[in-house]
Amino acid sequence: MAGVAGLVTALLLRTVSRGWAVEMCRQQRRCWAPISLSQPKTYSSVCVDLSEAVSYQELKKLLKSNKIFLIDVREPWELTEYGQIPGSINVPLDQVEHALRLDPKGFMETYNGLMPATSDKIVFSCLAGVRSKKALDTAAFLGYSRAVHFPGGWEEWEKRELSKQKG
């Protein structure tokens, strides 16, 4: 019976746009969001925790714990020009989906950092929260159930760190 229900669910999801399904997931705090697996037209489902944003203070605590993966989704030139949050790995937004599908060795070779597992805590950051939210949606779509984003981004980080240095 469970196999039939899964098949029916998969067939229904194939007829529904991904965006609509993900939006319904977020609204209902439960979901059957389609996740494309290795074969085209093969779908699975995942529920996403909706506490999806972390504050500056929460991010600081998480960084001290060394129990997170901090992924900065800005372009490399932005990190060079403006700076980055210490301990972050740079994976530009347009590479996030591909990067999170890599094997650990490929991830390490490409991004010089450990590959997060789908059960690991990941925090996405960018300049001001727009791209990090898109990266979060991509990660949730791929089954990363503990992914969140830092909506303040580099702008808030830099402002608060500079004010701490002055004070």
Coordinates of N, CA, C and O in Angstrom, one line a residue:
M1 N 0.8 -1.2 0.0 CA 0.0 0.0 0.0 C 0.9 1.3 0.0 O 0.6 2.2 -0.7
A2 N 1.9 1.3 0.8 CA 2.8 2.4 0.9 C 3.4 2.7 -0.5 O 3.6 3.8 -0.9
G3 N 3.8 1.6 -1.2 CA 4.4 1.8 -2.5 C 3.4 2.4 -3.5 O 3.8 3.2 -4.3
V4 N 2.2 2.0 -3.4 CA 1.1 2.6 -4.3 C 1.0 4.1 -4.0 O 0.9 4.9 -4.9
A5 N 0.9 4.4 -2.7 CA 0.7 5.8 -2.3 C 1.9 6.6 -2.8 O 1.7 7.8 -3.2
G6 N 3.1 6.1 -2.6 CA 4.3 6.8 -3.1 C 4.3 7.0 -4.6 O 4.6 8.1 -5.1
L7 N 3.8 6.0 -5.3 CA 3.7 6.1 -6.8 C 2.7 7.2 -7.2 O 2.9 8.0 -8.0
V8 N 1.5 7.1 -6.5 CA 0.5 8.1 -6.8 C 1.0 9.5 -6.5 O 0.8 10.5 -7.2
T9 N 1.7 9.7 -5.3 CA 2.2 11.0 -4.9 C 3.2 11.4 -6.0 O 3.2 12.6 -6.4
A10 N 4.1 10.5 -6.4 CA 5.1 10.9 -7.5 C 4.4 11.3 -8.7 O 4.8 12.3 -9.4
L11 N 3.4 10.6 -9.1 CA 2.7 11.0 -10.4 C 2.0 12.3 -10.2 O 2.0 13.2 -11.2
L12 N 1.4 12.6 -9.1 CA 0.8 13.9 -8.9 C 1.8 15.0 -8.9 O 1.6 16.1 -9.5
L13 N 2.9 14.8 -8.3 CA 4.0 15.8 -8.2 C 4.5 16.1 -9.6 O 4.9 17.2 -9.8
R14 N 4.6 15.1 -10.4 CA 5.1 15.4 -11.8 C 4.2 16.3 -12.5 O 4.6 17.0 -13.5
T15 N 2.9 16.4 -12.1 CA 2.0 17.2 -12.8 C 1.9 18.6 -12.3 O 1.3 19.5 -12.8
V16 N 2.5 18.8 -11.1 CA 2.5 20.1 -10.4 C 3.8 20.8 -10.6 O 4.8 20.2 -10.5
S17 N 3.8 22.1 -10.8 CA 5.1 22.8 -10.9 C 5.8 22.7 -9.6 O 5.2 22.7 -8.5
R18 N 7.1 22.7 -9.6 CA 7.9 22.6 -8.4 C 7.7 23.9 -7.5 O 7.6 23.8 -6.3
G19 N 7.6 25.0 -8.1 CA 7.4 26.2 -7.4 C 6.2 26.2 -6.6 O 6.2 26.6 -5.4
W20 N 5.1 25.8 -7.2 CA 3.8 25.7 -6.5 C 3.9 24.7 -5.3 O 3.4 25.0 -4.2
A21 N 4.5 23.6 -5.5 CA 4.6 22.6 -4.5 C 5.4 23.1 -3.3 O 5.1 22.9 -2.1
V22 N 6.5 23.7 -3.6 CA 7.4 24.2 -2.6 C 6.7 25.3 -1.8 O 6.7 25.4 -0.6
E23 N 5.9 26.2 -2.5 CA 5.2 27.3 -1.8 C 4.1 26.7 -0.9 O 3.9 27.1 0.2
M24 N 3.4 25.6 -1.4 CA 2.4 25.0 -0.5 C 3.1 24.4 0.7 O 2.6 24.4 1.8
C25 N 4.3 23.8 0.5 CA 5.0 23.3 1.7 C 5.2 24.3 2.7 O 5.0 24.1 3.9
R26 N 5.7 25.5 2.3 CA 6.1 26.6 3.2 C 4.8 27.1 3.9 O 4.8 27.4 5.1
Q27 N 3.7 27.2 3.2 CA 2.5 27.7 3.8 C 1.9 26.7 4.8 O 1.4 27.2 5.8
Q28 N 1.9 25.5 4.5 CA 1.3 24.5 5.4 C 2.2 23.9 6.4 O 1.8 23.1 7.3
R29 N 3.5 24.3 6.4 CA 4.5 23.8 7.3 C 4.7 22.2 7.2 O 5.2 21.6 8.1
R30 N 4.1 21.7 6.2 CA 4.3 20.3 5.8 C 4.4 20.2 4.3 O 3.9 21.1 3.7
C31 N 5.0 19.2 3.8 CA 5.1 19.3 2.4 C 5.3 17.9 1.7 O 5.6 17.0 2.3
W32 N 5.1 18.0 0.4 CA 5.4 16.9 -0.5 C 6.1 17.6 -1.6 O 5.6 17.7 -2.7
A33 N 7.2 18.3 -1.3 CA 7.9 19.1 -2.3 C 8.7 18.1 -3.2 O 9.4 17.3 -2.8
P34 N 8.6 18.3 -4.5 CA 9.3 17.4 -5.4 C 10.8 17.7 -5.4 O 11.2 18.8 -5.4
I35 N 11.5 16.6 -5.4 CA 13.0 16.7 -5.5 C 13.4 15.8 -6.6 O 13.3 14.6 -6.5
S36 N 14.0 16.3 -7.6 CA 14.5 15.6 -8.7 C 15.7 14.7 -8.2 O 16.6 15.2 -7.6
L37 N 15.7 13.5 -8.5 CA 16.8 12.6 -8.1 C 17.6 12.4 -9.3 O 17.6 13.1 -10.3
S38 N 18.5 11.3 -9.3 CA 19.5 11.2 -10.4 C 18.8 10.9 -11.7 O 19.4 11.2 -12.8
Q39 N 17.6 10.4 -11.8 CA 17.0 10.1 -13.1 C 15.9 11.1 -13.3 O 15.2 11.5 -12.4
P40 N 15.8 11.6 -14.5 CA 14.7 12.6 -14.8 C 13.3 12.0 -14.5 O 13.1 10.8 -14.7
K41 N 12.4 12.8 -14.1 CA 11.1 12.5 -13.8 C 10.9 11.5 -12.6 O 10.0 10.7 -12.6
T42 N 11.9 11.4 -11.8 CA 11.8 10.6 -10.6 C 11.8 11.6 -9.4 O 12.7 12.5 -9.3
Y43 N 10.8 11.5 -8.6 CA 10.7 12.5 -7.5 C 10.6 11.8 -6.1 O 10.1 10.7 -6.0
S44 N 11.0 12.5 -5.2 CA 10.8 12.1 -3.8 C 10.2 13.3 -3.0 O 9.8 14.3 -3.6
S45 N 10.0 13.1 -1.8 CA 9.4 14.2 -1.0 C 10.2 14.5 0.2 O 11.0 13.7 0.7
V46 N 10.1 15.7 0.7 CA 10.8 16.1 1.9 C 10.0 17.2 2.6 O 9.3 18.0 2.0
C47 N 10.1 17.2 3.9 CA 9.5 18.3 4.7 C 10.6 19.2 5.2 O 11.7 18.8 5.5
V48 N 10.4 20.5 5.1 CA 11.4 21.5 5.4 C 11.0 22.2 6.7 O 9.9 22.7 6.8
D49 N 12.0 22.4 7.6 CA 11.8 23.1 8.8 C 11.7 24.6 8.4 O 12.6 25.1 7.7
L50 N 10.6 25.3 8.9 CA 10.4 26.7 8.4 C 11.2 27.7 9.2 O 11.1 28.9 8.9
S51 N 11.9 27.3 10.3 CA 12.7 28.3 10.9 C 14.0 28.4 10.1 O 15.0 27.8 10.3
E52 N 13.9 29.3 9.0 CA 14.9 29.3 8.0 C 15.8 30.4 8.1 O 16.7 30.5 7.2
A53 N 15.7 31.3 9.0 CA 16.6 32.4 9.1 C 17.3 32.5 10.4 O 16.8 32.0 11.5
V54 N 18.6 32.9 10.4 CA 19.3 33.1 11.7 C 19.8 34.5 11.8 O 20.0 35.2 10.8
S55 N 19.8 35.0 13.0 CA 20.2 36.4 13.3 C 21.7 36.4 13.4 O 22.4 35.4 13.4
Y56 N 22.2 37.6 13.5 CA 23.7 37.8 13.6 C 24.2 37.1 14.9 O 25.2 36.4 14.8
Q57 N 23.5 37.2 16.0 CA 23.9 36.6 17.3 C 23.9 35.1 17.1 O 24.8 34.4 17.6
E58 N 22.8 34.6 16.5 CA 22.7 33.1 16.3 C 23.9 32.6 15.5 O 24.5 31.6 15.7
L59 N 24.2 33.3 14.4 CA 25.3 32.9 13.5 C 26.6 32.9 14.3 O 27.4 32.0 14.1
K60 N 26.8 33.9 15.1 CA 28.1 34.0 15.9 C 28.2 32.8 16.8 O 29.2 32.1 16.9
K61 N 27.1 32.4 17.4 CA 27.1 31.2 18.3 C 27.4 29.9 17.5 O 28.1 29.0 17.9
L62 N 26.7 29.8 16.3 CA 26.9 28.6 15.5 C 28.3 28.5 15.0 O 28.9 27.4 15.0
L63 N 28.9 29.7 14.7 CA 30.3 29.7 14.2 C 31.3 29.2 15.3 O 32.2 28.5 15.1
K64 N 31.0 29.7 16.5 CA 31.8 29.3 17.7 C 31.7 27.8 18.0 O 32.7 27.1 18.4
S65 N 30.6 27.2 17.7 CA 30.3 25.8 17.9 C 31.0 24.9 16.9 O 31.2 23.7 17.2
N66 N 31.5 25.4 15.8 CA 32.1 24.6 14.7 C 31.2 23.5 14.2 O 31.7 22.5 13.8
K67 N 29.9 23.7 14.4 CA 29.0 22.6 14.0 C 28.1 23.0 12.8 O 27.0 22.5 12.6
I68 N 28.6 23.9 12.0 CA 27.8 24.4 10.8 C 28.8 24.5 9.6 O 30.0 24.5 9.7
F69 N 28.1 24.5 8.5 CA 28.8 24.8 7.2 C 28.2 26.2 6.8 O 27.0 26.4 6.7
L70 N 29.1 27.2 6.7 CA 28.7 28.5 6.2 C 29.1 28.7 4.8 O 30.3 28.6 4.4
I71 N 28.1 28.8 3.9 CA 28.4 28.9 2.5 C 28.0 30.3 2.0 O 26.8 30.7 2.1
D72 N 28.9 31.1 1.5 CA 28.7 32.4 0.9 C 28.4 32.2 -0.5 O 29.3 31.7 -1.3
V73 N 27.3 32.7 -1.0 CA 26.9 32.4 -2.4 C 27.1 33.6 -3.3 O 26.6 33.7 -4.4
R74 N 27.9 34.6 -2.8 CA 28.3 35.7 -3.7 C 29.3 35.3 -4.7 O 29.9 34.2 -4.6
E75 N 29.6 36.1 -5.7 CA 30.6 35.9 -6.7 C 32.0 36.1 -6.1 O 32.2 36.9 -5.2
P76 N 33.0 35.3 -6.5 CA 34.3 35.4 -6.0 C 34.9 36.8 -5.9 O 35.5 37.2 -5.0
W77 N 34.6 37.6 -7.0 CA 35.1 39.0 -7.0 C 34.5 39.8 -5.8 O 35.2 40.7 -5.3
E78 N 33.3 39.5 -5.4 CA 32.7 40.2 -4.3 C 33.4 39.9 -3.0 O 33.6 40.9 -2.2
L79 N 33.8 38.7 -2.8 CA 34.6 38.4 -1.6 C 35.9 39.0 -1.6 O 36.4 39.5 -0.5
T80 N 36.6 39.1 -2.7 CA 37.9 39.7 -2.8 C 37.7 41.2 -2.6 O 38.5 41.8 -1.8
E81 N 36.7 41.8 -3.1 CA 36.5 43.3 -3.0 C 36.0 43.7 -1.6 O 36.5 44.7 -1.1
Y82 N 35.0 43.0 -1.1 CA 34.4 43.4 0.1 C 34.8 42.7 1.4 O 34.7 43.2 2.5
G83 N 35.1 41.4 1.2 CA 35.5 40.6 2.4 C 34.4 39.5 2.5 O 33.4 39.4 1.8
Q84 N 34.7 38.6 3.5 CA 33.7 37.5 3.8 C 33.7 37.2 5.3 O 34.7 37.5 6.0
I85 N 32.7 36.5 5.7 CA 32.6 36.0 7.1 C 33.6 34.9 7.3 O 33.7 34.0 6.5
P86 N 34.4 35.1 8.3 CA 35.5 34.1 8.5 C 34.9 32.6 8.6 O 33.8 32.4 9.3
G87 N 35.5 31.7 8.0 CA 35.1 30.3 8.0 C 34.1 29.9 6.9 O 33.7 28.8 6.8
S88 N 33.7 30.9 6.1 CA 32.8 30.6 5.0 C 33.5 30.0 3.8 O 34.6 30.2 3.6
I89 N 32.7 29.2 3.1 CA 33.1 28.6 1.8 C 32.4 29.3 0.7 O 31.2 29.5 0.8
N90 N 33.1 29.7 -0.3 CA 32.4 30.4 -1.4 C 31.9 29.4 -2.5 O 32.7 28.7 -3.1
V91 N 30.6 29.4 -2.6 CA 29.9 28.6 -3.7 C 28.9 29.6 -4.4 O 27.9 29.9 -3.8
P92 N 29.3 30.2 -5.5 CA 28.4 31.2 -6.1 C 27.0 30.6 -6.3 O 26.9 29.4 -6.6
L93 N 26.0 31.4 -6.2 CA 24.6 31.0 -6.3 C 24.3 30.1 -7.5 O 23.7 29.1 -7.4
D94 N 24.9 30.5 -8.7 CA 24.6 29.7 -9.9 C 25.2 28.3 -9.9 O 25.0 27.5 -10.7
Q95 N 26.0 28.0 -8.8 CA 26.7 26.7 -8.7 C 26.2 25.9 -7.5 O 26.6 24.8 -7.3
V96 N 25.3 26.5 -6.7 CA 24.8 25.8 -5.5 C 24.2 24.4 -5.8 O 24.6 23.4 -5.2
E97 N 23.3 24.4 -6.7 CA 22.6 23.1 -7.0 C 23.6 22.0 -7.4 O 23.7 20.9 -6.9
H98 N 24.5 22.4 -8.3 CA 25.5 21.5 -8.8 C 26.4 21.1 -7.6 O 26.8 19.9 -7.5
A99 N 26.9 22.0 -6.9 CA 27.8 21.8 -5.8 C 27.2 20.8 -4.7 O 27.9 19.9 -4.3
L100 N 25.9 21.0 -4.4 CA 25.3 20.1 -3.4 C 25.0 18.7 -3.9 O 24.6 17.9 -3.2
R101 N 25.2 18.5 -5.2 CA 25.0 17.2 -5.8 C 26.3 16.5 -6.0 O 26.3 15.3 -6.4
L102 N 27.4 17.2 -5.8 CA 28.7 16.6 -5.9 C 29.0 15.5 -4.9 O 28.4 15.5 -3.8
D103 N 30.0 14.6 -5.1 CA 30.4 13.7 -4.1 C 31.4 14.5 -3.2 O 31.9 15.6 -3.6
P104 N 31.7 14.1 -2.0 CA 32.6 14.8 -1.1 C 33.9 15.2 -1.7 O 34.4 16.3 -1.5
K105 N 34.5 14.3 -2.5 CA 35.8 14.5 -3.0 C 35.7 15.6 -4.1 O 36.6 16.6 -4.1
G106 N 34.7 15.6 -4.9 CA 34.5 16.6 -5.9 C 34.3 18.0 -5.3 O 34.7 19.0 -5.8
F107 N 33.5 18.0 -4.2 CA 33.2 19.2 -3.5 C 34.5 19.8 -3.0 O 34.8 21.0 -3.1
M108 N 35.3 19.0 -2.3 CA 36.6 19.4 -1.7 C 37.5 20.0 -2.8 O 38.1 21.1 -2.6
E109 N 37.6 19.3 -3.9 CA 38.5 19.7 -5.0 C 38.0 21.1 -5.6 O 38.8 21.9 -6.0
T110 N 36.7 21.2 -5.7 CA 36.2 22.4 -6.4 C 36.1 23.6 -5.4 O 36.4 24.8 -5.8
Y111 N 35.7 23.4 -4.2 CA 35.4 24.5 -3.3 C 36.3 24.6 -2.1 O 36.2 25.5 -1.2
N112 N 37.3 23.7 -2.0 CA 38.3 23.7 -0.9 C 37.7 23.7 0.5 O 38.1 24.4 1.4
G113 N 36.6 22.9 0.6 CA 36.0 22.7 1.9 C 35.3 21.4 2.0 O 35.1 20.7 1.0
L114 N 34.9 21.0 3.2 CA 34.2 19.7 3.4 C 32.8 19.8 2.8 O 32.1 20.9 2.9
M115 N 32.3 18.7 2.3 CA 30.9 18.7 1.7 C 29.9 18.5 2.8 O 30.1 17.5 3.6
P116 N 28.9 19.3 2.9 CA 27.9 19.1 4.0 C 27.0 17.9 3.6 O 26.7 17.7 2.4
A117 N 26.6 17.1 4.6 CA 25.6 16.1 4.4 C 24.2 16.7 4.5 O 24.0 17.8 5.0
T118 N 23.2 16.0 4.0 CA 21.9 16.5 4.0 C 21.3 16.8 5.4 O 20.4 17.6 5.6
S119 N 22.0 16.1 6.4 CA 21.5 16.3 7.8 C 22.3 17.4 8.5 O 22.0 17.7 9.7
D120 N 23.4 17.9 7.9 CA 24.2 18.9 8.5 C 23.5 20.3 8.5 O 22.7 20.6 7.7
K121 N 23.9 21.1 9.5 CA 23.4 22.5 9.6 C 24.2 23.3 8.6 O 25.4 23.4 8.7
I122 N 23.5 23.9 7.7 CA 24.1 24.8 6.7 C 23.5 26.2 6.8 O 22.3 26.3 6.9
V123 N 24.4 27.2 6.8 CA 23.9 28.6 6.8 C 24.4 29.2 5.5 O 25.6 29.2 5.2
F124 N 23.5 29.7 4.7 CA 23.9 30.4 3.5 C 23.9 31.9 3.8 O 23.0 32.5 4.5
S125 N 24.9 32.6 3.2 CA 25.0 34.1 3.3 C 25.3 34.7 2.0 O 25.7 34.0 1.1
C126 N 25.0 35.9 1.8 CA 25.3 36.7 0.6 C 25.6 38.1 1.0 O 26.1 38.4 2.1
L127 N 25.2 39.1 0.2 CA 25.4 40.5 0.5 C 24.3 41.0 1.5 O 24.6 41.6 2.5
A128 N 23.1 40.7 1.1 CA 22.0 41.2 1.9 C 20.8 40.3 2.0 O 19.7 40.8 2.3
G129 N 20.9 39.0 1.8 CA 19.9 38.1 2.1 C 19.1 37.6 0.9 O 18.3 36.6 1.0
V130 N 19.2 38.2 -0.3 CA 18.4 37.8 -1.4 C 18.9 36.5 -2.0 O 18.1 35.5 -2.2
R131 N 20.2 36.4 -2.3 CA 20.7 35.2 -2.9 C 20.8 34.1 -1.9 O 20.6 32.9 -2.3
S132 N 21.0 34.4 -0.7 CA 21.1 33.3 0.3 C 19.8 32.6 0.5 O 19.7 31.4 0.7
K133 N 18.7 33.4 0.3 CA 17.3 32.8 0.4 C 17.1 31.9 -0.8 O 16.6 30.8 -0.7
K134 N 17.6 32.3 -2.0 CA 17.5 31.4 -3.1 C 18.3 30.1 -3.0 O 17.8 29.0 -3.3
A135 N 19.5 30.3 -2.4 CA 20.3 29.1 -2.1 C 19.6 28.2 -1.1 O 19.7 27.0 -1.2
L136 N 19.0 28.8 -0.1 CA 18.3 28.0 0.9 C 17.2 27.2 0.2 O 17.0 26.0 0.5
D137 N 16.4 27.8 -0.6 CA 15.4 27.1 -1.4 C 15.9 26.0 -2.2 O 15.3 24.9 -2.2
T138 N 17.0 26.2 -2.8 CA 17.7 25.1 -3.6 C 18.1 24.0 -2.7 O 17.9 22.8 -3.0
A139 N 18.7 24.3 -1.6 CA 19.2 23.3 -0.6 C 18.0 22.5 -0.1 O 18.0 21.2 0.0
A140 N 16.9 23.2 0.3 CA 15.7 22.5 0.8 C 15.2 21.6 -0.3 O 14.8 20.4 0.0
F141 N 15.2 22.0 -1.5 CA 14.7 21.2 -2.7 C 15.5 20.0 -2.8 O 15.0 18.9 -3.2
L142 N 16.8 20.0 -2.5 CA 17.7 18.9 -2.6 C 17.7 18.0 -1.4 O 18.4 17.0 -1.3
G143 N 16.9 18.3 -0.3 CA 16.8 17.5 0.8 C 17.6 17.9 2.0 O 17.7 17.2 3.0
Y144 N 18.2 19.1 2.0 CA 19.0 19.6 3.1 C 18.1 20.2 4.1 O 17.7 21.3 4.1
S145 N 17.7 19.3 5.1 CA 16.6 19.7 6.0 C 17.0 20.7 7.1 O 16.1 21.2 7.7
R146 N 18.3 20.9 7.3 CA 18.7 21.8 8.4 C 19.3 23.1 7.8 O 20.0 23.8 8.5
A147 N 19.1 23.4 6.6 CA 19.6 24.6 6.0 C 18.8 25.8 6.4 O 17.6 25.8 6.5
V148 N 19.6 26.9 6.6 CA 19.0 28.2 6.9 C 19.8 29.3 6.2 O 20.7 29.0 5.5
H149 N 19.3 30.5 6.3 CA 20.1 31.6 5.7 C 20.2 32.8 6.7 O 19.4 32.9 7.6
F150 N 21.3 33.5 6.5 CA 21.5 34.7 7.3 C 21.1 35.9 6.4 O 21.8 36.4 5.6
P151 N 19.8 36.4 6.7 CA 19.3 37.5 5.8 C 20.0 38.8 5.9 O 20.0 39.6 5.0
G152 N 20.8 39.0 7.0 CA 21.5 40.3 7.1 C 22.7 40.3 6.1 O 23.2 41.4 5.7
G153 N 23.2 39.1 5.8 CA 24.4 39.0 4.9 C 25.6 39.7 5.3 O 25.8 40.1 6.5
W154 N 26.5 39.9 4.4 CA 27.8 40.6 4.6 C 27.6 42.0 5.1 O 28.3 42.5 6.0
E155 N 26.5 42.7 4.6 CA 26.3 44.0 5.0 C 26.1 44.1 6.5 O 26.7 45.0 7.2
E156 N 25.3 43.3 7.1 CA 25.0 43.3 8.5 C 26.3 42.8 9.3 O 26.6 43.4 10.3
W157 N 26.9 41.8 8.8 CA 28.1 41.3 9.5 C 29.1 42.3 9.6 O 29.7 42.6 10.7
E158 N 29.5 43.0 8.5 CA 30.5 44.0 8.5 C 30.1 45.1 9.4 O 31.0 45.6 10.2
K159 N 28.9 45.6 9.3 CA 28.5 46.7 10.2 C 28.6 46.4 11.6 O 29.2 47.2 12.4
R160 N 28.2 45.2 12.0 CA 28.2 44.9 13.5 C 29.7 44.6 13.9 O 30.0 44.9 15.0
E161 N 30.5 44.0 13.1 CA 31.9 43.7 13.4 C 32.6 45.0 13.6 O 33.5 45.2 14.5
L162 N 32.4 45.9 12.7 CA 33.1 47.2 12.7 C 32.7 48.0 14.0 O 33.5 48.7 14.6
S163 N 31.4 48.0 14.3 CA 30.9 48.7 15.5 C 31.5 48.1 16.8 O 31.7 48.8 17.7
K164 N 31.7 46.7 16.8 CA 32.3 46.1 17.9 C 33.8 46.6 18.1 O 34.3 46.8 19.2
Q165 N 34.5 46.7 17.0 CA 35.9 47.2 17.0 C 36.0 48.6 17.5 O 36.9 49.0 18.2
K166 N 35.0 49.5 17.1 CA 35.0 50.9 17.5 C 34.7 51.0 18.9 O 35.1 51.9 19.6
G167 N 33.8 50.1 19.4 CA 33.2 50.3 20.8 C 34.1 49.7 21.8 O 34.9 49.9 22.5

